[in-house]
PDB file of C-alpha atoms in Angstrom:
ATOM      1  CA  MET W   9     -17.439   8.026 -16.914  1.00 71.00           C
ATOM      2  CA  LEU W  10     -15.493   9.916 -14.265  1.00 72.00           C
ATOM      3  CA  PHE W  11     -16.050   7.078 -11.783  1.00 81.00           C
ATOM      4  CA  ILE W  12     -14.806   4.455 -14.250  1.00 85.00           C
ATOM      5  CA  LYS W  13     -11.701   6.521 -15.018  1.00 77.00           C
ATOM      6  CA  SER W  14     -11.000   6.833 -11.292  1.00 80.00           C
ATOM      7  CA  VAL W  15     -11.383   3.069 -10.781  1.00 85.00           C
ATOM      8  CA  VAL W  16      -8.893   2.432 -13.577  1.00 82.00           C
ATOM      9  CA  MET W  17      -6.569   5.011 -12.041  1.00 75.00           C
ATOM     10  CA  GLY W  18      -6.701   3.361  -8.610  1.00 79.00           C
ATOM     11  CA  LEU W  19      -6.098  -0.024 -10.185  1.00 83.00           C
ATOM     12  CA  SER W  20      -3.152   1.180 -12.264  1.00 76.00           C
ATOM     13  CA  ILE W  21      -1.452   2.765  -9.257  1.00 74.00           C
ATOM     14  CA  ALA W  22      -1.902  -0.357  -7.100  1.00 80.00           C
ATOM     15  CA  VAL W  23      -0.846  -2.989  -9.662  1.00 77.00           C
ATOM     16  CA  PRO W  24       2.916  -2.266  -9.986  1.00 71.00           C
ATOM     17  CA  VAL W  25       4.691  -4.610  -7.564  1.00 68.00           C
ATOM     18  CA  GLY W  26       6.571  -2.641  -4.930  1.00 77.00           C
ATOM     19  CA  PRO W  27       7.202  -3.073  -1.202  1.00 82.00           C
ATOM     20  CA  ILE W  28       3.470  -3.051  -0.380  1.00 86.00           C
ATOM     21  CA  GLY W  29       2.787  -5.710  -2.997  1.00 87.00           C
ATOM     22  CA  MET W  30       5.580  -7.889  -1.656  1.00 86.00           C
ATOM     23  CA  LEU W  31       4.274  -7.382   1.872  1.00 88.00           C
ATOM     24  CA  CYS W  32       0.761  -8.379   0.796  1.00 91.00           C
ATOM     25  CA  ILE W  33       2.081 -11.536  -0.867  1.00 89.00           C
ATOM     26  CA  GLN W  34       4.260 -12.423   2.116  1.00 86.00           C
ATOM     27  CA  ARG W  35       1.454 -11.979   4.634  1.00 88.00           C
ATOM     28  CA  SER W  36      -1.039 -13.872   2.473  1.00 90.00           C
ATOM     29  CA  LEU W  37       1.380 -16.784   2.250  1.00 85.00           C
ATOM     30  CA  SER W  38       2.446 -16.798   5.872  1.00 82.00           C
ATOM     31  CA  ARG W  39      -0.849 -15.953   7.611  1.00 84.00           C
ATOM     32  CA  GLY W  40      -3.641 -16.301   5.080  1.00 87.00           C
ATOM     33  CA  PHE W  41      -6.166 -14.179   3.198  1.00 92.00           C
ATOM     34  CA  GLN W  42      -7.261 -11.931   6.074  1.00 92.00           C
ATOM     35  CA  ALA W  43      -3.745 -10.697   6.753  1.00 92.00           C
ATOM     36  CA  GLY W  44      -3.011 -10.145   3.068  1.00 93.00           C
ATOM     37  CA  PHE W  45      -6.260  -8.343   2.317  1.00 95.00           C
ATOM     38  CA  ALA W  46      -5.973  -6.145   5.428  1.00 94.00           C
ATOM     39  CA  THR W  47      -2.526  -5.177   4.176  1.00 94.00           C
ATOM     40  CA  GLY W  48      -3.950  -4.211   0.801  1.00 94.00           C
ATOM     41  CA  VAL W  49      -6.923  -2.312   2.219  1.00 95.00           C
ATOM     42  CA  GLY W  50      -4.519  -0.198   4.263  1.00 94.00           C
ATOM     43  CA  ALA W  51      -2.791   0.822   1.047  1.00 91.00           C
ATOM     44  CA  ALA W  52      -6.141   1.400  -0.695  1.00 92.00           C
ATOM     45  CA  CYS W  53      -7.288   3.752   2.081  1.00 93.00           C
ATOM     46  CA  ALA W  54      -4.047   5.714   1.836  1.00 89.00           C
ATOM     47  CA  ASP W  55      -4.484   5.891  -1.945  1.00 84.00           C
ATOM     48  CA  ALA W  56      -7.993   7.274  -1.426  1.00 86.00           C
ATOM     49  CA  ILE W  57      -6.689   9.948   0.959  1.00 85.00           C
ATOM     50  CA  TYR W  58      -3.982  10.979  -1.481  1.00 79.00           C
ATOM     51  CA  GLY W  59      -6.592  10.940  -4.215  1.00 75.00           C
ATOM     52  CA  LEU W  60      -8.663  13.390  -2.185  1.00 78.00           C
ATOM     53  CA  LEU W  61      -5.650  15.638  -1.630  1.00 75.00           C
ATOM     54  CA  GLY W  62      -4.816  15.517  -5.315  1.00 69.00           C
ATOM     55  CA  ALA W  63      -8.389  16.349  -6.306  1.00 67.00           C
ATOM     56  CA  LEU W  64      -8.481  19.334  -3.961  1.00 70.00           C
ATOM     57  CA  GLY W  65      -5.065  20.585  -5.007  1.00 63.00           C
ATOM     58  CA  ILE W  66      -3.686  20.292  -1.467  1.00 53.00           C
ATOM     59  CA  ALA W  67      -0.803  18.240  -2.827  1.00 49.00           C
ATOM     60  CA  GLY W  68       1.084  21.484  -3.335  1.00 54.00           C
ATOM     61  CA  ILE W  69       1.841  21.434   0.392  1.00 54.00           C
ATOM     62  CA  VAL W  70       4.133  18.452  -0.101  1.00 53.00           C
ATOM     63  CA  THR W  71       5.929  19.914  -3.096  1.00 55.00           C
ATOM     64  CA  ALA W  72       6.262  23.300  -1.368  1.00 59.00           C
ATOM     65  CA  PHE W  73       8.208  21.801   1.542  1.00 61.00           C
ATOM     66  CA  PRO W  74      11.060  19.637   0.178  1.00 64.00           C
ATOM     67  CA  MET W  75      12.259  18.671   3.663  1.00 70.00           C
ATOM     68  CA  LEU W  76       8.861  17.130   4.378  1.00 62.00           C
ATOM     69  CA  THR W  77       9.341  14.877   1.370  1.00 65.00           C
ATOM     70  CA  VAL W  78      12.847  13.978   2.545  1.00 74.00           C
ATOM     71  CA  GLY W  79      11.605  13.121   6.026  1.00 76.00           C
ATOM     72  CA  LEU W  80       8.844  10.922   4.635  1.00 65.00           C
ATOM     73  CA  LYS W  81      11.299   9.064   2.417  1.00 73.00           C
ATOM     74  CA  ILE W  82      13.819   8.403   5.180  1.00 81.00           C
ATOM     75  CA  GLY W  83      11.194   7.496   7.783  1.00 78.00           C
ATOM     76  CA  GLY W  84       9.267   5.228   5.432  1.00 71.00           C
ATOM     77  CA  GLY W  85      12.434   3.560   4.161  1.00 78.00           C
ATOM     78  CA  ALA W  86      13.731   2.909   7.668  1.00 84.00           C
ATOM     79  CA  PHE W  87      10.405   1.375   8.632  1.00 76.00           C
ATOM     80  CA  LEU W  88      10.542  -0.896   5.578  1.00 75.00           C
ATOM     81  CA  VAL W  89      13.983  -2.139   6.619  1.00 86.00           C
ATOM     82  CA  TRP W  90      12.735  -2.833  10.145  1.00 81.00           C
ATOM     83  CA  LEU W  91       9.665  -4.593   8.748  1.00 74.00           C
ATOM     84  CA  ALA W  92      11.864  -6.761   6.519  1.00 80.00           C
ATOM     85  CA  TRP W  93      13.965  -7.728   9.530  1.00 84.00           C
ATOM     86  CA  THR W  94      10.893  -8.807  11.516  1.00 77.00           C
ATOM     87  CA  ILE W  95       9.565 -10.804   8.545  1.00 70.00           C
ATOM     88  CA  ALA W  96      12.896 -12.591   8.123  1.00 75.00           C
ATOM     89  CA  ARG W  97      12.800 -13.650  11.785  1.00 74.00           C
ATOM     90  CA  GLN W  98       9.258 -15.009  11.609  1.00 66.00           C
ATOM     91  CA  ALA W  99       8.270 -18.336  10.111  1.00 53.00           C
ATOM     92  CA  PRO W 100       4.994 -18.749   8.203  1.00 54.00           C
ATOM     93  CA  ALA W 101       2.200 -20.607   9.951  1.00 50.00           C
ATOM     94  CA  ALA W 102       2.754 -24.323   9.562  1.00 48.00           C
ATOM     95  CA  SER W 103      -0.731 -25.476  10.443  1.00 44.00           C
ATOM     96  CA  THR W 104      -4.296 -24.431   9.726  1.00 42.00           C
ATOM     97  CA  ALA W 105      -4.826 -23.862  13.432  1.00 39.00           C
ATOM     98  CA  GLN W 106      -2.486 -20.902  13.243  1.00 44.00           C
ATOM     99  CA  ARG W 107      -4.398 -19.258  10.418  1.00 47.00           C
ATOM    100  CA  ASP W 108      -7.120 -17.735  12.587  1.00 46.00           C
ATOM    101  CA  LEU W 109      -5.835 -14.247  13.261  1.00 48.00           C
ATOM    102  CA  PRO W 110      -6.832 -12.073  16.192  1.00 52.00           C
ATOM    103  CA  ARG W 111      -8.358  -8.730  15.301  1.00 50.00           C
ATOM    104  CA  THR W 112      -5.394  -6.874  16.728  1.00 54.00           C
ATOM    105  CA  SER W 113      -3.115  -8.648  14.251  1.00 82.00           C
ATOM    106  CA  VAL W 114      -5.316  -7.780  11.265  1.00 88.00           C
ATOM    107  CA  LEU W 115      -5.597  -4.200  12.480  1.00 90.00           C
ATOM    108  CA  ARG W 116      -1.815  -4.003  12.761  1.00 90.00           C
ATOM    109  CA  ASP W 117      -1.484  -5.275   9.189  1.00 92.00           C
ATOM    110  CA  PHE W 118      -3.842  -2.517   8.054  1.00 94.00           C
ATOM    111  CA  VAL W 119      -2.128   0.253  10.013  1.00 93.00           C
ATOM    112  CA  THR W 120       1.411  -0.613   8.913  1.00 90.00           C
ATOM    113  CA  THR W 121       0.647  -0.466   5.194  1.00 92.00           C
ATOM    114  CA  PHE W 122      -1.589   2.565   5.632  1.00 93.00           C
ATOM    115  CA  GLY W 123       1.335   4.414   7.211  1.00 88.00           C
ATOM    116  CA  LEU W 124       3.857   3.088   4.703  1.00 86.00           C
ATOM    117  CA  THR W 125       1.771   4.178   1.727  1.00 85.00           C
ATOM    118  CA  LEU W 126       1.237   7.619   3.225  1.00 83.00           C
ATOM    119  CA  SER W 127       4.987   7.931   3.795  1.00 78.00           C
ATOM    120  CA  ASN W 128       5.682   7.584   0.068  1.00 72.00           C
ATOM    121  CA  PRO W 129       5.598  11.096  -1.446  1.00 63.00           C
ATOM    122  CA  MET W 130       5.728   9.626  -4.954  1.00 65.00           C
ATOM    123  CA  THR W 131       2.181   8.359  -4.440  1.00 67.00           C
ATOM    124  CA  ILE W 132       0.731  11.826  -4.035  1.00 64.00           C
ATOM    125  CA  LEU W 133       2.811  13.160  -6.922  1.00 63.00           C
ATOM    126  CA  SER W 134       1.367  10.401  -9.107  1.00 65.00           C
ATOM    127  CA  PHE W 135      -2.142  11.418  -8.136  1.00 65.00           C
ATOM    128  CA  VAL W 136      -1.377  15.080  -8.794  1.00 61.00           C
ATOM    129  CA  GLY W 137      -0.415  14.291 -12.373  1.00 60.00           C
ATOM    130  CA  ILE W 138      -3.351  11.976 -12.993  1.00 61.00           C
ATOM    131  CA  PHE W 139      -5.945  14.277 -11.462  1.00 60.00           C
ATOM    132  CA  ALA W 140      -4.532  17.173 -13.434  1.00 55.00           C
ATOM    133  CA  ALA W 141      -5.027  15.120 -16.583  1.00 54.00           C
ATOM    134  CA  LEU W 142      -8.617  14.249 -15.658  1.00 56.00           C
ATOM    135  CA  GLY W 143      -9.316  17.799 -14.568  1.00 52.00           C
ATOM    136  CA  PRO W 144     -12.908  17.222 -13.376  1.00 47.00           C
ATOM    137  CA  LEU W 145     -12.901  20.236 -11.074  1.00 50.00           C
ATOM    138  CA  SER W 146     -11.832  22.827 -13.598  1.00 47.00           C
ATOM    139  CA  GLY W 147     -14.808  24.840 -14.688  1.00 45.00           C
ATOM    140  CA  ALA W 148     -17.177  22.911 -12.429  1.00 49.00           C
ATOM    141  CA  ARG W 149     -19.994  24.825 -10.798  1.00 51.00           C
ATOM    142  CA  GLU W 150     -19.802  25.196  -7.036  1.00 51.00           C
ATOM    143  CA  GLY W 151     -22.562  22.690  -6.396  1.00 52.00           C
ATOM    144  CA  THR W 152     -20.961  19.987  -8.532  1.00 56.00           C
ATOM    145  CA  VAL W 153     -17.429  20.041  -7.130  1.00 64.00           C
ATOM    146  CA  TRP W 154     -17.927  17.787  -4.110  1.00 73.00           C
ATOM    147  CA  PRO W 155     -19.940  15.098  -5.942  1.00 78.00           C
ATOM    148  CA  ALA W 156     -17.131  14.935  -8.505  1.00 74.00           C
ATOM    149  CA  VAL W 157     -14.516  14.658  -5.753  1.00 76.00           C
ATOM    150  CA  ALA W 158     -16.528  11.921  -4.007  1.00 82.00           C
ATOM    151  CA  LEU W 159     -16.802   9.940  -7.244  1.00 83.00           C
ATOM    152  CA  MET W 160     -13.079  10.222  -7.865  1.00 80.00           C
ATOM    153  CA  VAL W 161     -12.046   9.180  -4.356  1.00 84.00           C
ATOM    154  CA  ALA W 162     -14.523   6.278  -4.281  1.00 89.00           C
ATOM    155  CA  GLY W 163     -13.303   5.129  -7.679  1.00 87.00           C
ATOM    156  CA  VAL W 164      -9.658   5.228  -6.603  1.00 85.00           C
ATOM    157  CA  PHE W 165     -10.418   3.199  -3.470  1.00 91.00           C
ATOM    158  CA  ILE W 166     -12.496   0.579  -5.290  1.00 93.00           C
ATOM    159  CA  GLY W 167      -9.915   0.187  -8.042  1.00 90.00           C
ATOM    160  CA  SER W 168      -7.057  -0.193  -5.577  1.00 90.00           C
ATOM    161  CA  ALA W 169      -8.999  -2.504  -3.238  1.00 93.00           C
ATOM    162  CA  THR W 170     -10.027  -4.717  -6.171  1.00 94.00           C
ATOM    163  CA  TRP W 171      -6.392  -5.374  -7.006  1.00 92.00           C
ATOM    164  CA  TRP W 172      -5.497  -6.193  -3.402  1.00 93.00           C
ATOM    165  CA  LEU W 173      -8.495  -8.524  -3.150  1.00 94.00           C
ATOM    166  CA  CYS W 174      -7.357 -10.418  -6.245  1.00 93.00           C
ATOM    167  CA  LEU W 175      -3.707 -10.528  -5.180  1.00 92.00           C
ATOM    168  CA  SER W 176      -4.296 -11.652  -1.601  1.00 93.00           C
ATOM    169  CA  GLY W 177      -7.030 -14.110  -2.594  1.00 93.00           C
ATOM    170  CA  THR W 178      -4.939 -15.757  -5.300  1.00 92.00           C
ATOM    171  CA  THR W 179      -1.845 -15.922  -3.111  1.00 90.00           C
ATOM    172  CA  ALA W 180      -3.757 -17.350  -0.144  1.00 88.00           C
ATOM    173  CA  ALA W 181      -5.338 -19.991  -2.396  1.00 89.00           C
ATOM    174  CA  LEU W 182      -1.923 -21.075  -3.668  1.00 86.00           C
ATOM    175  CA  ARG W 183      -0.697 -21.252  -0.090  1.00 81.00           C
ATOM    176  CA  THR W 184      -2.401 -24.589   0.551  1.00 75.00           C
ATOM    177  CA  LYS W 185      -0.410 -26.169  -2.289  1.00 78.00           C
ATOM    178  CA  MET W 186       2.983 -25.028  -1.021  1.00 69.00           C
ATOM    179  CA  SER W 187       5.225 -26.821   1.430  1.00 69.00           C
ATOM    180  CA  PHE W 188       6.237 -25.155   4.671  1.00 64.00           C
ATOM    181  CA  ALA W 189       9.894 -25.060   3.588  1.00 71.00           C
ATOM    182  CA  PHE W 190       8.991 -23.348   0.313  1.00 71.00           C
ATOM    183  CA  MET W 191       6.828 -20.738   2.061  1.00 66.00           C
ATOM    184  CA  HIS W 192       9.572 -20.088   4.588  1.00 69.00           C
ATOM    185  CA  GLY W 193      12.104 -19.550   1.814  1.00 75.00           C
ATOM    186  CA  LEU W 194       9.711 -17.309  -0.093  1.00 69.00           C
ATOM    187  CA  SER W 195       9.126 -15.304   3.064  1.00 71.00           C
ATOM    188  CA  ARG W 196      12.880 -14.727   3.363  1.00 78.00           C
ATOM    189  CA  VAL W 197      13.065 -13.617  -0.269  1.00 80.00           C
ATOM    190  CA  SER W 198      10.156 -11.217   0.286  1.00 74.00           C
ATOM    191  CA  ALA W 199      11.931  -9.792   3.323  1.00 79.00           C
ATOM    192  CA  ALA W 200      15.087  -9.221   1.277  1.00 84.00           C
ATOM    193  CA  VAL W 201      13.170  -7.451  -1.505  1.00 80.00           C
ATOM    194  CA  ILE W 202      11.315  -5.242   0.989  1.00 74.00           C
ATOM    195  CA  ALA W 203      14.636  -4.376   2.652  1.00 85.00           C
ATOM    196  CA  VAL W 204      16.103  -3.365  -0.715  1.00 86.00           C
ATOM    197  CA  PHE W 205      13.135  -1.078  -1.363  1.00 79.00           C
ATOM    198  CA  GLY W 206      13.629   0.432   2.086  1.00 81.00           C
ATOM    199  CA  VAL W 207      17.345   1.062   1.599  1.00 88.00           C
ATOM    200  CA  ILE W 208      16.711   2.661  -1.799  1.00 85.00           C
ATOM    201  CA  GLN W 209      14.103   4.957  -0.255  1.00 77.00           C
ATOM    202  CA  VAL W 210      16.427   5.955   2.606  1.00 85.00           C
ATOM    203  CA  VAL W 211      19.283   6.653   0.182  1.00 87.00           C
ATOM    204  CA  ALA W 212      16.970   8.783  -1.966  1.00 80.00           C
ATOM    205  CA  GLY W 213      15.949  10.729   1.131  1.00 76.00           C
ATOM    206  CA  VAL W 214      19.528  11.260   2.283  1.00 83.00           C
ATOM    207  CA  ARG W 215      20.499  12.501  -1.173  1.00 81.00           C
ATOM    208  CA  GLY W 216      17.750  15.074  -0.866  1.00 69.00           C
ATOM    209  CA  VAL W 217      19.438  16.460   2.242  1.00 68.00           C
ATOM    210  CA  ILE W 218      22.940  16.581   0.774  1.00 64.00           C
TER     211      ILE W 218
END
């Protein structure tokens, strides 16, 4: 039951469309399923790490140091703006020959979203609240704590990864039915939305300093 609850939790945190979702859609459209899914898996891994921190109660470190939260917001927001700028300058692949991605490109897709998700302090705060509600570690015997934590983290990862698999797979499948001009325009729109998310995050961080 704990595992199922954790899967649902990972799914519910991943589903809301934010900058990572837009990035997954944009990469799936412009460079295919591998790029989109690698983007999502990066976010899922970061969710799992934050899930582990939330389960162990280490999340208090973030809330105890407000300037750390501010730095994460500003840094993550600035990176989103830069990412949006690079997306706006790139055109989606126009031919199937361009869809085979080198490993370094897929790895870069993974790393960028992994870092972006980790830079969002709201993610860990969400996990803190949800794990507090589940409360599987309270009253647990010493020998049962780590199995419970492992179940929770695995559930969060699987739930999150399932959503990214569905999103990137569906988007990549629709890609073959879209014209190059439409995909290029959609890529520009995605870049604009990601930039807006980045600016909002930077502004929120700056307000935390003032």
